[in-house]
Amino acid sequence: MKNDLVSLINEKTELIERINLSKNVVIIAPYNFGKESLINYSIQKASVETEIVSISLNVLFSVSEDEFLCKYASEILNSLKAISKDSLESYLRTMSSLEIFYNIEATENASYKISVSACTAPFSTLQKEEILNLPEKIAKEKKIDLLICLSEFQSVLSWNKIKPSFLDLFHEIAKRQNHVRYCISGSHIHQMNTLFDNKNSVLYEFGHIINLEPISVDQFSDYIAKSFAKVNKIIEKDLIFKILNVTEGNPHYTEYLISEVLKSNKKIISHEWVENCIEILLRRYIASYKSKLSQYNVNQRLFLIALSKSNGKKIYSLDFIRKSGLEYSAKLDKVKNSLLKEGTIYTISDKTVKFTDPLFKYWLVENFD
């Protein structure tokens, strides 16, 4: 379903144009919006249209700055290497000032795979600068332009704070590069805004910020109806909206729920069958939700339960404060900010507060009065 959904999304044209025209782009999209395929498609399309070479790396899988830098150097070298070993080693000589190990393995197609690791830990400031500037050096030598795509970039905030910081060095190197552009993306709205939309951040105004929106209910409902029609099954529109009300358009949950509903051996889908499929979906996550809820403090639990029963628009109203049991708005604000930072909730452009996991919200509604 995810690949098919690329064609549904209105932001596709704008995103491709922004990647093509901007020096750097920062894309913010919560994971539950299911925009990974859109972002990847837009990067590939922009790369073809502008004849630029794109290289992608997920920051989430690096637990430290040094681990990221090793993976970064390896990815750059593997993506830009020539077929011949002699040409490959000429690129490695651009890193001659670094005290690093590199290993070259022959592969089945007579190419080579490179892995980079540090001789000493941690990397020195000079080593970090050399690695971060490696794309510029190689791009200049090969007379090409590069688009470096770093996803889940907010993960850098979990690394140990070492001076000078990774962000300071990254910003300083990036602004001097002429052959390299960056497409940065992240799924944690609060943390991404802290990095790129905060005047106190070194990365403030680093690039054009694009906040992607969820797929509209109307688009999604039409898509689902057509999916059922393709397999000669009939589903009423109110049942489609029931499914989307539970999943809030989360492609992962929606895809799973639709696949369960389609298992019906009846041509016409019944209300009872859809309710049964929703229960099947919930049972997959009940244990994790119970564990998750137990890890919050009392005030956080009160806030989340109250939020699950509201539309998230007037959380500072006397009615919401009374229902949450948090007594006054300052206390509520403190709880809200802690949950924003943790990633359980996020805010959209009109300040509405929403759950990152819509199924967690549905479970709270069903289980707490």
GROMACS .gro file of C-alpha atoms in nm, residues 85-241:
model
  157
   85LYS     CA    1   4.063  -0.091  -0.733
   86ASP     CA    2   4.328   0.162  -0.840
   87SER     CA    3   4.067   0.435  -0.882
   88LEU     CA    4   3.910   0.336  -0.552
   89GLU     CA    5   4.235   0.369  -0.363
   90SER     CA    6   4.292   0.714  -0.513
   91TYR     CA    7   3.977   0.829  -0.336
   92LEU     CA    8   4.092   0.674  -0.013
   93ARG     CA    9   4.406   0.883  -0.034
   94THR     CA   10   4.187   1.190   0.014
   95MET     CA   11   4.159   1.066   0.371
   96SER     CA   12   4.533   1.029   0.417
   97SER     CA   13   4.542   1.275   0.706
   98LEU     CA   14   4.307   1.054   0.904
   99GLU     CA   15   4.418   0.781   1.139
  100ILE     CA   16   4.164   0.528   1.019
  101PHE     CA   17   4.141   0.166   0.920
  102TYR     CA   18   3.972   0.084   0.593
  103ASN     CA   19   3.901  -0.259   0.456
  104ILE     CA   20   3.838  -0.341   0.089
  105GLU     CA   21   3.644  -0.659   0.011
  106ALA     CA   22   3.597  -0.797  -0.339
  107THR     CA   23   3.234  -0.866  -0.430
  108GLU     CA   24   3.076  -1.097  -0.687
  109ASN     CA   25   3.053  -0.828  -0.957
  110ALA     CA   26   3.427  -0.746  -0.931
  111SER     CA   27   3.354  -0.423  -0.746
  112TYR     CA   28   3.463  -0.351  -0.390
  113LYS     CA   29   3.300  -0.283  -0.057
  114ILE     CA   30   3.472  -0.047   0.187
  115SER     CA   31   3.430  -0.027   0.563
  116VAL     CA   32   3.586   0.251   0.768
  117SER     CA   33   3.673   0.251   1.138
  118ALA     CA   34   3.879   0.473   1.366
  119CYS     CA   35   4.228   0.375   1.482
  120THR     CA   36   4.177   0.583   1.792
  121ALA     CA   37   3.862   0.659   1.986
  122PRO     CA   38   3.714   0.908   1.989
  123PHE     CA   39   3.775   1.087   1.660
  124SER     CA   40   3.972   1.410   1.685
  125THR     CA   41   3.816   1.735   1.564
  126LEU     CA   42   4.039   1.721   1.254
  127GLN     CA   43   3.922   1.369   1.172
  128LYS     CA   44   3.557   1.471   1.207
  129GLU     CA   45   3.609   1.768   0.977
  130GLU     CA   46   3.787   1.552   0.717
  131ILE     CA   47   3.506   1.297   0.710
  132LEU     CA   48   3.229   1.559   0.694
  133ASN     CA   49   3.409   1.727   0.405
  134LEU     CA   50   3.479   1.400   0.221
  135PRO     CA   51   3.172   1.434  -0.007
  136GLU     CA   52   3.287   1.780  -0.120
  137LYS     CA   53   3.640   1.656  -0.196
  138ILE     CA   54   3.523   1.362  -0.404
  139ALA     CA   55   3.245   1.556  -0.578
  140LYS     CA   56   3.492   1.826  -0.680
  141GLU     CA   57   3.738   1.565  -0.811
  142LYS     CA   58   3.467   1.379  -1.006
  143LYS     CA   59   3.304   1.706  -1.125
  144ILE     CA   60   2.961   1.611  -0.992
  145ASP     CA   61   2.707   1.752  -0.747
  146LEU     CA   62   2.584   1.552  -0.451
  147LEU     CA   63   2.260   1.541  -0.253
  148ILE     CA   64   2.327   1.395   0.093
  149CYS     CA   65   2.004   1.265   0.249
  150LEU     CA   66   2.010   1.210   0.625
  151SER     CA   67   1.689   1.064   0.771
  152GLU     CA   68   1.578   1.058   1.137
  153PHE     CA   69   1.826   1.340   1.193
  154GLN     CA   70   1.684   1.425   1.538
  155SER     CA   71   1.872   1.117   1.664
  156VAL     CA   72   2.187   1.332   1.691
  157LEU     CA   73   2.035   1.483   2.007
  158SER     CA   74   2.085   1.151   2.188
  159TRP     CA   75   2.461   1.148   2.131
  160ASN     CA   76   2.703   1.249   2.405
  161LYS     CA   77   2.773   1.621   2.401
  162ILE     CA   78   3.139   1.660   2.300
  163LYS     CA   79   3.294   2.000   2.227
  164PRO     CA   80   3.305   2.114   1.956
  165SER     CA   81   2.967   1.952   1.898
  166PHE     CA   82   2.879   1.748   1.591
  167LEU     CA   83   2.616   2.008   1.501
  168ASP     CA   84   2.870   2.292   1.517
  169LEU     CA   85   3.111   2.105   1.290
  170PHE     CA   86   2.838   1.987   1.053
  171HIS     CA   87   2.705   2.341   1.012
  172GLU     CA   88   3.051   2.492   0.964
  173ILE     CA   89   3.153   2.235   0.700
  174ALA     CA   90   2.818   2.234   0.517
  175LYS     CA   91   2.803   2.611   0.467
  176ARG     CA   92   3.145   2.606   0.295
  177GLN     CA   93   3.057   2.327   0.050
  178ASN     CA   94   2.982   2.417  -0.312
  179HIS     CA   95   2.918   2.073  -0.463
  180VAL     CA   96   2.705   1.924  -0.184
  181ARG     CA   97   2.344   1.990  -0.084
  182TYR     CA   98   2.151   1.831   0.201
  183CYS     CA   99   1.804   1.684   0.238
  184ILE     CA  100   1.747   1.637   0.612
  185SER     CA  101   1.436   1.459   0.739
  186GLY     CA  102   1.300   1.357   1.076
  187SER     CA  103   0.985   1.214   1.232
  188HIS     CA  104   1.000   1.379   1.575
  189ILE     CA  105   0.837   1.721   1.530
  190HIS     CA  106   0.942   1.873   1.862
  191GLN     CA  107   1.307   1.770   1.830
  192MET     CA  108   1.330   1.869   1.462
  193ASN     CA  109   1.187   2.212   1.544
  194THR     CA  110   1.439   2.241   1.828
  195LEU     CA  111   1.718   2.180   1.577
  196PHE     CA  112   1.601   2.380   1.277
  197ASP     CA  113   1.329   2.628   1.383
  198ASN     CA  114   1.483   2.760   1.704
  199LYS     CA  115   1.676   3.087   1.683
  200ASN     CA  116   1.919   2.960   1.948
  201SER     CA  117   2.014   2.654   1.742
  202VAL     CA  118   2.327   2.654   1.527
  203LEU     CA  119   2.117   2.496   1.249
  204TYR     CA  120   1.852   2.770   1.250
  205GLU     CA  121   1.777   2.864   0.886
  206PHE     CA  122   1.999   2.576   0.767
  207GLY     CA  123   1.749   2.497   0.495
  208HIS     CA  124   1.394   2.540   0.372
  209ILE     CA  125   1.161   2.366   0.620
  210ILE     CA  126   0.875   2.156   0.484
  211ASN     CA  127   0.615   2.024   0.728
  212LEU     CA  128   0.436   1.736   0.556
  213GLU     CA  129   0.068   1.683   0.631
  214PRO     CA  130  -0.121   1.356   0.681
  215ILE     CA  131  -0.307   1.207   0.386
  216SER     CA  132  -0.658   1.356   0.379
  217VAL     CA  133  -0.950   1.138   0.486
  218ASP     CA  134  -1.128   1.191   0.153
  219GLN     CA  135  -0.823   1.080  -0.048
  220PHE     CA  136  -0.769   0.779   0.174
  221SER     CA  137  -1.135   0.673   0.174
  222ASP     CA  138  -1.154   0.686  -0.207
  223TYR     CA  139  -0.836   0.481  -0.229
  224ILE     CA  140  -0.973   0.217   0.012
  225ALA     CA  141  -1.307   0.195  -0.172
  226LYS     CA  142  -1.124   0.136  -0.502
  227SER     CA  143  -0.904  -0.127  -0.336
  228PHE     CA  144  -1.213  -0.323  -0.229
  229ALA     CA  145  -1.376  -0.282  -0.570
  230LYS     CA  146  -1.068  -0.430  -0.737
  231VAL     CA  147  -1.124  -0.759  -0.551
  232ASN     CA  148  -1.502  -0.750  -0.607
  233LYS     CA  149  -1.596  -0.664  -0.247
  234ILE     CA  150  -1.834  -0.396  -0.125
  235ILE     CA  151  -1.776  -0.184   0.186
  236GLU     CA  152  -2.003   0.098   0.302
  237LYS     CA  153  -1.853   0.444   0.329
  238ASP     CA  154  -1.931   0.471   0.701
  239LEU     CA  155  -1.724   0.156   0.761
  240ILE     CA  156  -1.432   0.309   0.572
  241PHE     CA  157  -1.460   0.617   0.794
   0.00000   0.00000   0.00000
